[in-house]
PDB file of C-alpha atoms in Angstrom:
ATOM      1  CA  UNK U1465    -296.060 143.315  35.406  1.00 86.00           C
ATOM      2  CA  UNK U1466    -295.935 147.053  34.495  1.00 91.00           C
ATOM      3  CA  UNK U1467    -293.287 149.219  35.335  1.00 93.00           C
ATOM      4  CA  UNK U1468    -293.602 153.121  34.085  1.00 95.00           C
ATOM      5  CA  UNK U1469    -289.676 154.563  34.576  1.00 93.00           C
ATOM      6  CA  UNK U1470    -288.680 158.392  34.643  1.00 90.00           C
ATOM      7  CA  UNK U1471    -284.943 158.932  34.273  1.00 87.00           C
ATOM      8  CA  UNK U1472    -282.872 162.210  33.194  1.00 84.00           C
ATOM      9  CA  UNK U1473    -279.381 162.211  32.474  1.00 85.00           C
ATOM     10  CA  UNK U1474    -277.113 165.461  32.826  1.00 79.00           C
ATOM     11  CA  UNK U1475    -274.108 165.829  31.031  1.00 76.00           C
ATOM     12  CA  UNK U1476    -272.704 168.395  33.482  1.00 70.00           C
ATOM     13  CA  UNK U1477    -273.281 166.122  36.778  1.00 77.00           C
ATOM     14  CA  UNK U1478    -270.160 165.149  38.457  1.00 76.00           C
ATOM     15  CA  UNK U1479    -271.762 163.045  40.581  1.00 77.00           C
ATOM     16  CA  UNK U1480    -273.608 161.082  37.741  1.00 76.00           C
ATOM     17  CA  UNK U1481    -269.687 159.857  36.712  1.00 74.00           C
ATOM     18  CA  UNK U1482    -269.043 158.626  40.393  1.00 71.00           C
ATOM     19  CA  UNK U1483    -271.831 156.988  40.368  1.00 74.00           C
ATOM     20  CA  UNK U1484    -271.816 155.265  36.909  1.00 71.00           C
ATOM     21  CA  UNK U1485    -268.538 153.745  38.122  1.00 73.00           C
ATOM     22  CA  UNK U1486    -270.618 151.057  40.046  1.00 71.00           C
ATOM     23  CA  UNK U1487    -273.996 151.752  38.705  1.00 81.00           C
ATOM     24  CA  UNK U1488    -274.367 151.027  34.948  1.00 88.00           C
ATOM     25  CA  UNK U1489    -276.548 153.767  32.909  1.00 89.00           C
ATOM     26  CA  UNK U1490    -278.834 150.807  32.160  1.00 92.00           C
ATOM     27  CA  UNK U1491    -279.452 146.936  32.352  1.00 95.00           C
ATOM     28  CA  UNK U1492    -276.465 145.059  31.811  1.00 96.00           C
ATOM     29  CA  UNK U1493    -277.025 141.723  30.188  1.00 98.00           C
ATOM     30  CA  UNK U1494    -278.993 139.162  32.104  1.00 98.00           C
ATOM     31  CA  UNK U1495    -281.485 136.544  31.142  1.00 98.00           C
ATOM     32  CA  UNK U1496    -284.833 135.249  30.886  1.00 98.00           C
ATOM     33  CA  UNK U1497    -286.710 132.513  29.881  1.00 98.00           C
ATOM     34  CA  UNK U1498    -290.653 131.624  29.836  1.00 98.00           C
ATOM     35  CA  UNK U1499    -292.360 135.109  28.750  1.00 98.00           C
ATOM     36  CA  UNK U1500    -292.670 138.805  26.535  1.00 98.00           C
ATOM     37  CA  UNK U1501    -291.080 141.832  27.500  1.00 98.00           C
ATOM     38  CA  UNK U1502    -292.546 144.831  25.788  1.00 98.00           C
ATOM     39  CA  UNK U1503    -290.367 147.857  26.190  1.00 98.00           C
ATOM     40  CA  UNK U1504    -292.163 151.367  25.121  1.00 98.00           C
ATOM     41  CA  UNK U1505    -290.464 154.193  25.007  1.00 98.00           C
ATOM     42  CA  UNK U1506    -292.205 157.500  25.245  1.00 97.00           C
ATOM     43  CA  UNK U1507    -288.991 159.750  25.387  1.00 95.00           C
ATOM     44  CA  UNK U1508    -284.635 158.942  24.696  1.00 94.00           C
ATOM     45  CA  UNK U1509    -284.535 155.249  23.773  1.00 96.00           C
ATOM     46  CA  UNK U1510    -282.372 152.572  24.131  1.00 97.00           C
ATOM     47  CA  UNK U1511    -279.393 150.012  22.731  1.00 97.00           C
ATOM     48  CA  UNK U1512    -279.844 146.336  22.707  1.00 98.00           C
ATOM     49  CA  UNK U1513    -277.367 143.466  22.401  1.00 98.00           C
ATOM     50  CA  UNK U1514    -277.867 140.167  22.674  1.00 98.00           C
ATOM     51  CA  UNK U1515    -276.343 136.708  23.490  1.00 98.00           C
ATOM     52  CA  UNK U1516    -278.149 135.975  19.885  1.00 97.00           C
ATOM     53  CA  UNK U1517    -275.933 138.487  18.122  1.00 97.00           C
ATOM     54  CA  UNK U1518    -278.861 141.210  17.584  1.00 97.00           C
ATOM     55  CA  UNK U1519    -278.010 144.807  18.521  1.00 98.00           C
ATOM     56  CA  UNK U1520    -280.592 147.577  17.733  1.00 97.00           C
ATOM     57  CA  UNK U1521    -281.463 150.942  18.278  1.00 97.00           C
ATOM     58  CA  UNK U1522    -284.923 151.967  19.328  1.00 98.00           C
ATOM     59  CA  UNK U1523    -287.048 155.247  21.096  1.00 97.00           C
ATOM     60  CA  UNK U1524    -288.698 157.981  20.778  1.00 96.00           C
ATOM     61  CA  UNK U1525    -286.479 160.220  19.162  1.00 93.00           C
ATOM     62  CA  UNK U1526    -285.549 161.110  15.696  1.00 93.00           C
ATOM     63  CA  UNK U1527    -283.197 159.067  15.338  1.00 94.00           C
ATOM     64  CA  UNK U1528    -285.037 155.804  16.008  1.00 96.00           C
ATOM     65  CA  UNK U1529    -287.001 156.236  12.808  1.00 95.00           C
ATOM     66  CA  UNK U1530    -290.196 155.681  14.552  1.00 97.00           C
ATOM     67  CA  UNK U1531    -289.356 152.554  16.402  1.00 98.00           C
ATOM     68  CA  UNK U1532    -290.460 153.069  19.626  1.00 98.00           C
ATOM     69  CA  UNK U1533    -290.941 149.590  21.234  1.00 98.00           C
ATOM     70  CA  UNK U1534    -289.165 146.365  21.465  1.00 98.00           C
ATOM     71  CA  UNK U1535    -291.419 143.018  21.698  1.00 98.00           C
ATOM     72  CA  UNK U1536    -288.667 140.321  22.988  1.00 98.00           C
ATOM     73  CA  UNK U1537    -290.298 136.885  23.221  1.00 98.00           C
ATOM     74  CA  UNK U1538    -287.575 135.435  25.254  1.00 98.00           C
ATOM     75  CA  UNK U1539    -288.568 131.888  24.813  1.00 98.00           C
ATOM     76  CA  UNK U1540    -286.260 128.966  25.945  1.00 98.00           C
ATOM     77  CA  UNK U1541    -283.760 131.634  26.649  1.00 98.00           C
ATOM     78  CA  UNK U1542    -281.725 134.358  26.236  1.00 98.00           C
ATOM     79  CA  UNK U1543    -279.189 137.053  27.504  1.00 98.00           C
ATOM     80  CA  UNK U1544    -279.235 140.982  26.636  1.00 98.00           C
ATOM     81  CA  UNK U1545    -278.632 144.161  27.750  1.00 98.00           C
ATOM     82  CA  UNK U1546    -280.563 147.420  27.744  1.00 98.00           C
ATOM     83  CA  UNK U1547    -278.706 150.411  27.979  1.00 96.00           C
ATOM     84  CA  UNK U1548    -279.824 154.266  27.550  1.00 94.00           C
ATOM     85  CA  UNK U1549    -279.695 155.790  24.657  1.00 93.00           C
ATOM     86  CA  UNK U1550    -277.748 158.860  26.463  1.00 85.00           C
ATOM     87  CA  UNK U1551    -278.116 162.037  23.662  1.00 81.00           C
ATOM     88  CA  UNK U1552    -279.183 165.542  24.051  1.00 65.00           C
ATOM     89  CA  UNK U1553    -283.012 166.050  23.987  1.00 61.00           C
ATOM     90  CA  UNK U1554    -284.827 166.590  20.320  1.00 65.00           C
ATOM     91  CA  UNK U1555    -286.481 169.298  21.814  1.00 65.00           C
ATOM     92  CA  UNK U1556    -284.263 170.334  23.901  1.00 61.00           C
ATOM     93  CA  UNK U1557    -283.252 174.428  24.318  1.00 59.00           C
ATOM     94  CA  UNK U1558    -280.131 174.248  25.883  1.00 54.00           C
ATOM     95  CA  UNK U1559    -276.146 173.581  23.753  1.00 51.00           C
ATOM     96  CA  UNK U1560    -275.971 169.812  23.629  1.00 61.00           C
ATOM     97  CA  UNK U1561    -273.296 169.895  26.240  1.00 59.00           C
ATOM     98  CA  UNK U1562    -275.669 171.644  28.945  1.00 66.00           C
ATOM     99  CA  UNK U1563    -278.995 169.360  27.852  1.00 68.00           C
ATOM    100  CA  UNK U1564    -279.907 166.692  29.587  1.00 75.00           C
ATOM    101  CA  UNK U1565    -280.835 163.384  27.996  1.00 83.00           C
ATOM    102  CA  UNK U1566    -284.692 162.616  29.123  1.00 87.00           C
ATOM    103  CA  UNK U1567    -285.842 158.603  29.452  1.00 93.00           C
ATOM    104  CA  UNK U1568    -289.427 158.050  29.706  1.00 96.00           C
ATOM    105  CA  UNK U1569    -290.497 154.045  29.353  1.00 97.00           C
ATOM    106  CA  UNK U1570    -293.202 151.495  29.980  1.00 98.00           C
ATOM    107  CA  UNK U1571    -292.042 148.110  30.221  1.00 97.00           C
ATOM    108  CA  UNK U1572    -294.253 145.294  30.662  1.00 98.00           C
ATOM    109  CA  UNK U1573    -294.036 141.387  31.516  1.00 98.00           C
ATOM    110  CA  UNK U1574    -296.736 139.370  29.625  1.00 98.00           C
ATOM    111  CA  UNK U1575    -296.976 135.817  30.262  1.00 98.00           C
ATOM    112  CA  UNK U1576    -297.720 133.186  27.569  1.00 98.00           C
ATOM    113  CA  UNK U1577    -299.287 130.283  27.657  1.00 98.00           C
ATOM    114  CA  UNK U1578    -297.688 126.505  28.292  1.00 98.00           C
ATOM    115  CA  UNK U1579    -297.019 125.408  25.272  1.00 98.00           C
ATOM    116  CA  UNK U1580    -295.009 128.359  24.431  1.00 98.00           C
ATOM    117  CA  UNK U1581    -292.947 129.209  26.759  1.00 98.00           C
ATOM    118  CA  UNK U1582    -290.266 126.984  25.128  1.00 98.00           C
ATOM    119  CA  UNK U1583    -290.186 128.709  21.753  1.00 97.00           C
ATOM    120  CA  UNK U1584    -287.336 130.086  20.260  1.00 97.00           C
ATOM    121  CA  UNK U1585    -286.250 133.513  21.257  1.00 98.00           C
ATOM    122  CA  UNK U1586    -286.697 136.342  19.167  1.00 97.00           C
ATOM    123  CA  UNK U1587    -286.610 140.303  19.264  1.00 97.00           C
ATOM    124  CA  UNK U1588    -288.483 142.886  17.082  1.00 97.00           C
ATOM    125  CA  UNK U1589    -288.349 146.434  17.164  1.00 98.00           C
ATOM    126  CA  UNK U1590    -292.085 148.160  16.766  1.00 98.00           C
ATOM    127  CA  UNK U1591    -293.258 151.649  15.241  1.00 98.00           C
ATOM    128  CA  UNK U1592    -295.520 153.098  12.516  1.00 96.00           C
ATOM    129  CA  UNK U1593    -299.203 152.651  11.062  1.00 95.00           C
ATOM    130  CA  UNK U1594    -298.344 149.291   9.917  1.00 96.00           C
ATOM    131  CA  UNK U1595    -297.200 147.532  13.000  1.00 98.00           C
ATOM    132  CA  UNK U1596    -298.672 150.204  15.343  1.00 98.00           C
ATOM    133  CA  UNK U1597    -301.250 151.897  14.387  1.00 98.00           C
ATOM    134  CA  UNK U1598    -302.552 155.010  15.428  1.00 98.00           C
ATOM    135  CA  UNK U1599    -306.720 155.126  15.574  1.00 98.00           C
ATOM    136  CA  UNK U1600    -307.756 159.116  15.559  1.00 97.00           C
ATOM    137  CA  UNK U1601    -311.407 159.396  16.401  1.00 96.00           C
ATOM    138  CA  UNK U1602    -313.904 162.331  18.252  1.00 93.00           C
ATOM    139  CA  UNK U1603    -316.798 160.648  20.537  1.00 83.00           C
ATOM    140  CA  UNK U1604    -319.846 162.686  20.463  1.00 83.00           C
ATOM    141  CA  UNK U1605    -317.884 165.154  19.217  1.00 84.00           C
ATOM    142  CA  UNK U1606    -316.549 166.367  22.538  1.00 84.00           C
ATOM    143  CA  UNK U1607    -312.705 166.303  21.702  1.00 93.00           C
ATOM    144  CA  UNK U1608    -310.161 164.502  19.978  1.00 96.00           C
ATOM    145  CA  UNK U1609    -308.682 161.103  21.167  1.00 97.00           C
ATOM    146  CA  UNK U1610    -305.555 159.217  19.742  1.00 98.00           C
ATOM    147  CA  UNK U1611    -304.865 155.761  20.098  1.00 98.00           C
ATOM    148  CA  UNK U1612    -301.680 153.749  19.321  1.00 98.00           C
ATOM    149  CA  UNK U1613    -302.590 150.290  18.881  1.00 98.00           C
ATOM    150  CA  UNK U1614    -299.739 148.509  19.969  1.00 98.00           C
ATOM    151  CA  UNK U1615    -301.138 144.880  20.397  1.00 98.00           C
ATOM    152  CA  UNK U1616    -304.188 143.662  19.748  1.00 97.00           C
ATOM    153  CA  UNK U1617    -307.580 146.236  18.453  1.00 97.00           C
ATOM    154  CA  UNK U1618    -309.177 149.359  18.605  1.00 98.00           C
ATOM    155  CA  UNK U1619    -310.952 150.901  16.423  1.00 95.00           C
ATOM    156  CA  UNK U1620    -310.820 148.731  13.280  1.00 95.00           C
ATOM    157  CA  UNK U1621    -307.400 149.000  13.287  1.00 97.00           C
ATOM    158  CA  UNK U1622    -304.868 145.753  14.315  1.00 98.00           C
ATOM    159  CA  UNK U1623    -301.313 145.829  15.380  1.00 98.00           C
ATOM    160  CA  UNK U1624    -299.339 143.551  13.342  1.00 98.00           C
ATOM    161  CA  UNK U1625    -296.864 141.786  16.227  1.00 97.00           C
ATOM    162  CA  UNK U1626    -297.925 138.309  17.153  1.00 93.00           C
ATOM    163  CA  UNK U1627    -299.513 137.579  20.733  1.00 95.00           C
ATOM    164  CA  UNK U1628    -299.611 133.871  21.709  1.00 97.00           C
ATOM    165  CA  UNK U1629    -302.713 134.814  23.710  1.00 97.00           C
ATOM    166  CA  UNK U1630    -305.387 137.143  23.065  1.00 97.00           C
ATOM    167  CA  UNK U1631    -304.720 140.696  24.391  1.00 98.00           C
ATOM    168  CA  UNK U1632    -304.792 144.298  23.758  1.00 98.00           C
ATOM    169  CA  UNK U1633    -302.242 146.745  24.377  1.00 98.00           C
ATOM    170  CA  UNK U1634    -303.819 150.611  24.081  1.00 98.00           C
ATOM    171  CA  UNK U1635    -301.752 153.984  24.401  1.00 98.00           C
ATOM    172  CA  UNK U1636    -304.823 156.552  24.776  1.00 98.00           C
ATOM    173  CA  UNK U1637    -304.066 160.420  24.782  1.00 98.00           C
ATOM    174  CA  UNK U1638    -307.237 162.372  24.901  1.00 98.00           C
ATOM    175  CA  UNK U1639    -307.612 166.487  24.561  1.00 96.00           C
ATOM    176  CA  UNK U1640    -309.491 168.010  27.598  1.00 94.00           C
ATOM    177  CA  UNK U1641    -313.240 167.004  27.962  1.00 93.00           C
ATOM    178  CA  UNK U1642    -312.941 164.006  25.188  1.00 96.00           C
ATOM    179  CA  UNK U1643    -314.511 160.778  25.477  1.00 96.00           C
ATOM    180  CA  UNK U1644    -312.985 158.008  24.585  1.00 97.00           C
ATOM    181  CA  UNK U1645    -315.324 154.565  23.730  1.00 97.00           C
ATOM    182  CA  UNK U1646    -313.293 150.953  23.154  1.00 97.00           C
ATOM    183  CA  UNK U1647    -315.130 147.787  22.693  1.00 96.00           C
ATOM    184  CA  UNK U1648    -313.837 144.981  25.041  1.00 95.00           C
ATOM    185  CA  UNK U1649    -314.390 141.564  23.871  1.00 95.00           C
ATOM    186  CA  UNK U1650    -316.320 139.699  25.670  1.00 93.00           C
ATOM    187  CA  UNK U1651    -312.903 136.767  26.378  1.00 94.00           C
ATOM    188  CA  UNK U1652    -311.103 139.727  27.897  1.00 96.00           C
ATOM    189  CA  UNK U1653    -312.108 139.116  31.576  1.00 95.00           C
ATOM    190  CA  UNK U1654    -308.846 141.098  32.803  1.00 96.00           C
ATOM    191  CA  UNK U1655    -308.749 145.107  32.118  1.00 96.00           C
ATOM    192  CA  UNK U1656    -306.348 146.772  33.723  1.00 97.00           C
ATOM    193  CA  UNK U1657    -305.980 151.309  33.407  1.00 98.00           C
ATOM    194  CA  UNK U1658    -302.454 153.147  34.484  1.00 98.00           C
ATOM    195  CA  UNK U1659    -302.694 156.747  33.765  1.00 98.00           C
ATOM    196  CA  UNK U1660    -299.709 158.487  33.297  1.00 98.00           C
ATOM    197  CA  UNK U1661    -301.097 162.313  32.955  1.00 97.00           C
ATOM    198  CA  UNK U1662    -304.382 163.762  33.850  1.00 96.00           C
ATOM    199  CA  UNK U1663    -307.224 162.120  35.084  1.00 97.00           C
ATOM    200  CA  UNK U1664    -309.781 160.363  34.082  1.00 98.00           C
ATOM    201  CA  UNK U1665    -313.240 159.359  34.719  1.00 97.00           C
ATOM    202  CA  UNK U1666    -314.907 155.887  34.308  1.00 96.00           C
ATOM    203  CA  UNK U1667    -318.267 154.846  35.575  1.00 92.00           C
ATOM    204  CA  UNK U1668    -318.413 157.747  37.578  1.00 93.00           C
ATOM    205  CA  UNK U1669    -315.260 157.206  39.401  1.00 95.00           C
ATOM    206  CA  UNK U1670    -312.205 159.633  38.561  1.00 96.00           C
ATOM    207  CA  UNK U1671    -308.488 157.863  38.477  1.00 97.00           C
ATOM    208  CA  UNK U1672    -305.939 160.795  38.907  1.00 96.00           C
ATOM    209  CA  UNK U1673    -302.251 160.487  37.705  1.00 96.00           C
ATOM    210  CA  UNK U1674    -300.279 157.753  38.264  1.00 97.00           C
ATOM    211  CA  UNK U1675    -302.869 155.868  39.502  1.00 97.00           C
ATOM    212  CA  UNK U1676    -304.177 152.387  38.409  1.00 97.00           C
ATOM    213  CA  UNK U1677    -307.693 150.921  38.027  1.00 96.00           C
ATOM    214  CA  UNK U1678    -308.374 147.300  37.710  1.00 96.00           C
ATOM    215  CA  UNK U1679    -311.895 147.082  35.335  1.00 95.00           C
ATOM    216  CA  UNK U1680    -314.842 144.757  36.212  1.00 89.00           C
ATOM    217  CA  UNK U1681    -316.138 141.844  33.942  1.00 83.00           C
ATOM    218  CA  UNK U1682    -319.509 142.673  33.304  1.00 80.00           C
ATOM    219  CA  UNK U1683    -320.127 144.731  30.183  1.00 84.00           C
ATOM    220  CA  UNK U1684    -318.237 145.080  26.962  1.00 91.00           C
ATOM    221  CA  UNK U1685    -318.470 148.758  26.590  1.00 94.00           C
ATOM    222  CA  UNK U1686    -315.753 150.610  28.199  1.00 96.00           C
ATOM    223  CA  UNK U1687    -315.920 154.439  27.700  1.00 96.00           C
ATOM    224  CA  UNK U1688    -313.330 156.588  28.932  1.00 97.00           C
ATOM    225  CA  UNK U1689    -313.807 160.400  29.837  1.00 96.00           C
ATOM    226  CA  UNK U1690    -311.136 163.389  30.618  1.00 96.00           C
ATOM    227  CA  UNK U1691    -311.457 164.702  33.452  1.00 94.00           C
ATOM    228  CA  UNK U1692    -310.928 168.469  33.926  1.00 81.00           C
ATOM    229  CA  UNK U1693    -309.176 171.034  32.114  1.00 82.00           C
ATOM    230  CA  UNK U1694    -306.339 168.836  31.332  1.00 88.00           C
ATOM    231  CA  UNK U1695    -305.166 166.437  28.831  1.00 96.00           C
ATOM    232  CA  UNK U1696    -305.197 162.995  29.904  1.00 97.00           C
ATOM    233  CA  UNK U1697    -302.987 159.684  29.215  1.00 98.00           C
ATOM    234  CA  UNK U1698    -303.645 156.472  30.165  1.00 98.00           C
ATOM    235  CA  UNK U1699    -302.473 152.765  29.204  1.00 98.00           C
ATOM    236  CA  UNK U1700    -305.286 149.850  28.862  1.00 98.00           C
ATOM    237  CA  UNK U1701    -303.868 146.052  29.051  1.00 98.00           C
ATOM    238  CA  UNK U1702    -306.385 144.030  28.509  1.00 97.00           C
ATOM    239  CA  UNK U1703    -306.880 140.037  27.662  1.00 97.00           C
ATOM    240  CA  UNK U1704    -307.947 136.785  27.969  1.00 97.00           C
ATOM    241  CA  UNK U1705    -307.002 134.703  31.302  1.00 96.00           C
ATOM    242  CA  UNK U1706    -304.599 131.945  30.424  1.00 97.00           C
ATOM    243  CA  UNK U1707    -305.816 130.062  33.827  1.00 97.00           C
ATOM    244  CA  UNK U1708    -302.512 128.036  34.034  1.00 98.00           C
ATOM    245  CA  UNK U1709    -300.379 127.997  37.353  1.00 98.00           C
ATOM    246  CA  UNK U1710    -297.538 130.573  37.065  1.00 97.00           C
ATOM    247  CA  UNK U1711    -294.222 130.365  38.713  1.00 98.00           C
ATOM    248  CA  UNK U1712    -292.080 133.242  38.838  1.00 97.00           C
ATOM    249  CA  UNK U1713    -288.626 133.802  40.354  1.00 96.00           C
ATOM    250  CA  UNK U1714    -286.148 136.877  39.328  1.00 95.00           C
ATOM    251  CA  UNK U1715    -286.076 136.850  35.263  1.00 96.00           C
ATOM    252  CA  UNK U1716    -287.585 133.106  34.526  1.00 98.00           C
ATOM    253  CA  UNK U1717    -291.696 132.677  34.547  1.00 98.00           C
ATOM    254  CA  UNK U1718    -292.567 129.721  33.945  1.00 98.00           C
ATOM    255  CA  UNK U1719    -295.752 127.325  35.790  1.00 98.00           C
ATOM    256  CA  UNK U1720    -293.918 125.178  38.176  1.00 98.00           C
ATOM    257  CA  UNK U1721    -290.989 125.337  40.491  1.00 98.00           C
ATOM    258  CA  UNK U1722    -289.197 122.262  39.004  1.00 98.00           C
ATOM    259  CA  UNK U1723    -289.522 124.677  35.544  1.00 98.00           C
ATOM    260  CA  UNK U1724    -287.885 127.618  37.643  1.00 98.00           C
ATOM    261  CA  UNK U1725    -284.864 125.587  39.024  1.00 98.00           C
ATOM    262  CA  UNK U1726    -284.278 124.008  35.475  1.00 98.00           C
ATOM    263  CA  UNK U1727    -284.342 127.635  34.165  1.00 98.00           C
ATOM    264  CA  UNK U1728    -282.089 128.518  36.561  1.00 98.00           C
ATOM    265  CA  UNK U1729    -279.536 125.298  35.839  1.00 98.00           C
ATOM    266  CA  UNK U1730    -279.712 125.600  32.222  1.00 98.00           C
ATOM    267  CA  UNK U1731    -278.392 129.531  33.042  1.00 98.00           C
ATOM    268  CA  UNK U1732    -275.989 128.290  34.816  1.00 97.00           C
ATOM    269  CA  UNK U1733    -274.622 125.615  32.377  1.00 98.00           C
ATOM    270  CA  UNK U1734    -274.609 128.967  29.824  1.00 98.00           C
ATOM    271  CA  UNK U1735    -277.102 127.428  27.783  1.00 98.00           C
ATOM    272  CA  UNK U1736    -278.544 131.254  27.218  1.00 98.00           C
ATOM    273  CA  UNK U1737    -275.368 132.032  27.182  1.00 97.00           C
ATOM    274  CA  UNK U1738    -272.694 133.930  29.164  1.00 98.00           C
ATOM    275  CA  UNK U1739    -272.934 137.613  30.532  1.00 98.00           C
ATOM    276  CA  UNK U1740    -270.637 140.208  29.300  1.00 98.00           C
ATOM    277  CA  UNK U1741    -269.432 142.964  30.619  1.00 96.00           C
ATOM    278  CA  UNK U1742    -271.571 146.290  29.262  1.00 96.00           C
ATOM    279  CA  UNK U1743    -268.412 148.325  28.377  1.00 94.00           C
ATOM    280  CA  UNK U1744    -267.454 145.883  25.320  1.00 97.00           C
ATOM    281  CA  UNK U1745    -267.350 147.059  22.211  1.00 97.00           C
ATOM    282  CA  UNK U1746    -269.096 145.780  19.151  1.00 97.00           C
ATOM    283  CA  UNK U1747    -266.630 144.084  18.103  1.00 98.00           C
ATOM    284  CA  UNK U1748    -265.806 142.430  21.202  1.00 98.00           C
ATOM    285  CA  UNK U1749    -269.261 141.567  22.148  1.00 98.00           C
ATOM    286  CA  UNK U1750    -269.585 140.003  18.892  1.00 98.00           C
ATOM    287  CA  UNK U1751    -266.341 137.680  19.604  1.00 98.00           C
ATOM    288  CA  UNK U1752    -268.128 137.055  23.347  1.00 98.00           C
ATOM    289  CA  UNK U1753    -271.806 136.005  21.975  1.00 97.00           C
ATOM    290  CA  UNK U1754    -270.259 133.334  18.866  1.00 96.00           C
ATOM    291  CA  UNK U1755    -268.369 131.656  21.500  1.00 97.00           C
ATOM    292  CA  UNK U1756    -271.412 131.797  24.236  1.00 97.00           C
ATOM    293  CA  UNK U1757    -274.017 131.851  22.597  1.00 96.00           C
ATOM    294  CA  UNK U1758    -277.827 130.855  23.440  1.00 96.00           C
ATOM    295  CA  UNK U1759    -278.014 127.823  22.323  1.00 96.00           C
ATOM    296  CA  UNK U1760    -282.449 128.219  21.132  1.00 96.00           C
ATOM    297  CA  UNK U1761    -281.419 131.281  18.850  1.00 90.00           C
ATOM    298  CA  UNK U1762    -283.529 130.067  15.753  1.00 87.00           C
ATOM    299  CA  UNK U1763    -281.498 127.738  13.124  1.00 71.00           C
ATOM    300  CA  UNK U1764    -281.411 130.575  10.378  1.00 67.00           C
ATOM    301  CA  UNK U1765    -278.989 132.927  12.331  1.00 55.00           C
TER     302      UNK U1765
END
């Protein structure tokens, strides 16, 4: 599943603190079980807690040091929360208490195969040329391309976070007229294109903005071109097919319904542990999580 969200917060909307009365700014805790959730943040960021006692900062701001996605393998199970990162704009022009706080995100469900869908949870934060590289290259000489690597390969360059299958995960911003050429491996029978500015042409076919193309399997060679007098930004997931049944219902996939309802009972017995309310502090949070907490956090916490 990919979901590509566009939020702005202003700090001078009255009816943003109506509405945030009933509406959190954010995903309060819930939980999930059986899968990866990559979260990528293009602009603000966000704050994570979790019913394993991790709270981090991460986004595309300044402040997040260059950690700019979260890969949560959620395992056997876990609880946590998402919530913006509300703060005036880097680049923002106005006084910090007329600028709005932008949010710009990709998140994405990836499944995993069978035998690890049970694993221990765990949560990393992702940035920089050595977990996410970024591949700089000029195809035929028509224009530059840029490519963060943020799973998988491109370009001779591999992201360091660990995939329990074999995929790629490709952030491709290309100057007008560029080409852009990737190399799909032959085991990556699924290719799927989301562009997110521009457009951009591919066997002859163009793909405007916010428009998605699902690639063929014959071939290997996959090259990209900009289309226009415009920039262009896309997305390419790509990967093997785990061919394995998949059952999914709200937060828990997993590859059977008796898997789902376990999921489901385990929840509700607060084996992931037990929801909090977002508006805890720290310090209560922390009190919440070591008396519920999910009982698959790995032994060394």
């Amino acid at each position: 599943m990919l979901v590509h969200h566009r939020h702005s917060f202003a700090p001078w909307d009255p009816i943003r603190y109506i509405q945030r009365t009933f509406f959190p700014e954010g995903f309060p805790a819930h939980a999930h079980r059986g899968f990866i959730t990559l979260t990528y943040i293009l602009k603000g960021g966000f704050e994570h807690r979790d019913s394993m006692g991790i709270k981090q900062y991460y986004g595309a701001e300044e402040r997040h040091k260059g950690k700019h996605s979260q890969w949560l393998t959620t395992g056997a199970g876990l609880l946590h929360e998402e919530m913006w990162d509300i703060q005036p704009d880097d680049e923002g022009t106005l006084p910090n208490f007329l600028q709005p706080s932008s949010q710009e995100l990709y998140q994405l469900w990836l499944n995993v195969p069978s035998q690890f869908k049970l694993v221990p949870p765990k949560v990393e934060l992702l940035g920089g040329d050595e977990q996410t590289p970024t591949v700089v290259e000029n195809t035929d000489g028509a224009g530059t391309t840029r490519t963060i690597v943020i799973a998988g390969e491109h370009g001779g360059k591999t992201a360091s976070v660990e995939t329990y299958s074999d995929l790629a995960i490709l952030h491709v911003m290309m100057e007008k007229g560029s080409k852009w050429k990737h190399i799909m491996p032959q085991s990556h029978l699924t290719g799927i294109i989301y562009v997110r500015r521009g457009s951009i042409i591919i066997a002859g076919q163009r793909i405007p903005t916010h428009h998605t193309a699902f690639l063929g399997e014959y071939g290997t060679d996959l090259v990209v071109e900009a289309d226009g007098e415009d920039e262009a930004d896309f997305l390419l997931l790509a990967g093997e097919p785990l061919n394995e049944p998949v059952a999914a219902q709200g937060s828990m996939v997993m590859n059977t319904g008796d898997e789902i309802n376990r999921a489901y009972a385990d929840y509700q017995a607060l084996q992931f542990g037990a929801p909090w309310d977002e508006k805890l502090s720290d310090e209560e949070w922390l009190q919440h999580v070591e008396k519920y907490p999910s009982r698959y956090k790995p032994r060394n916490f």
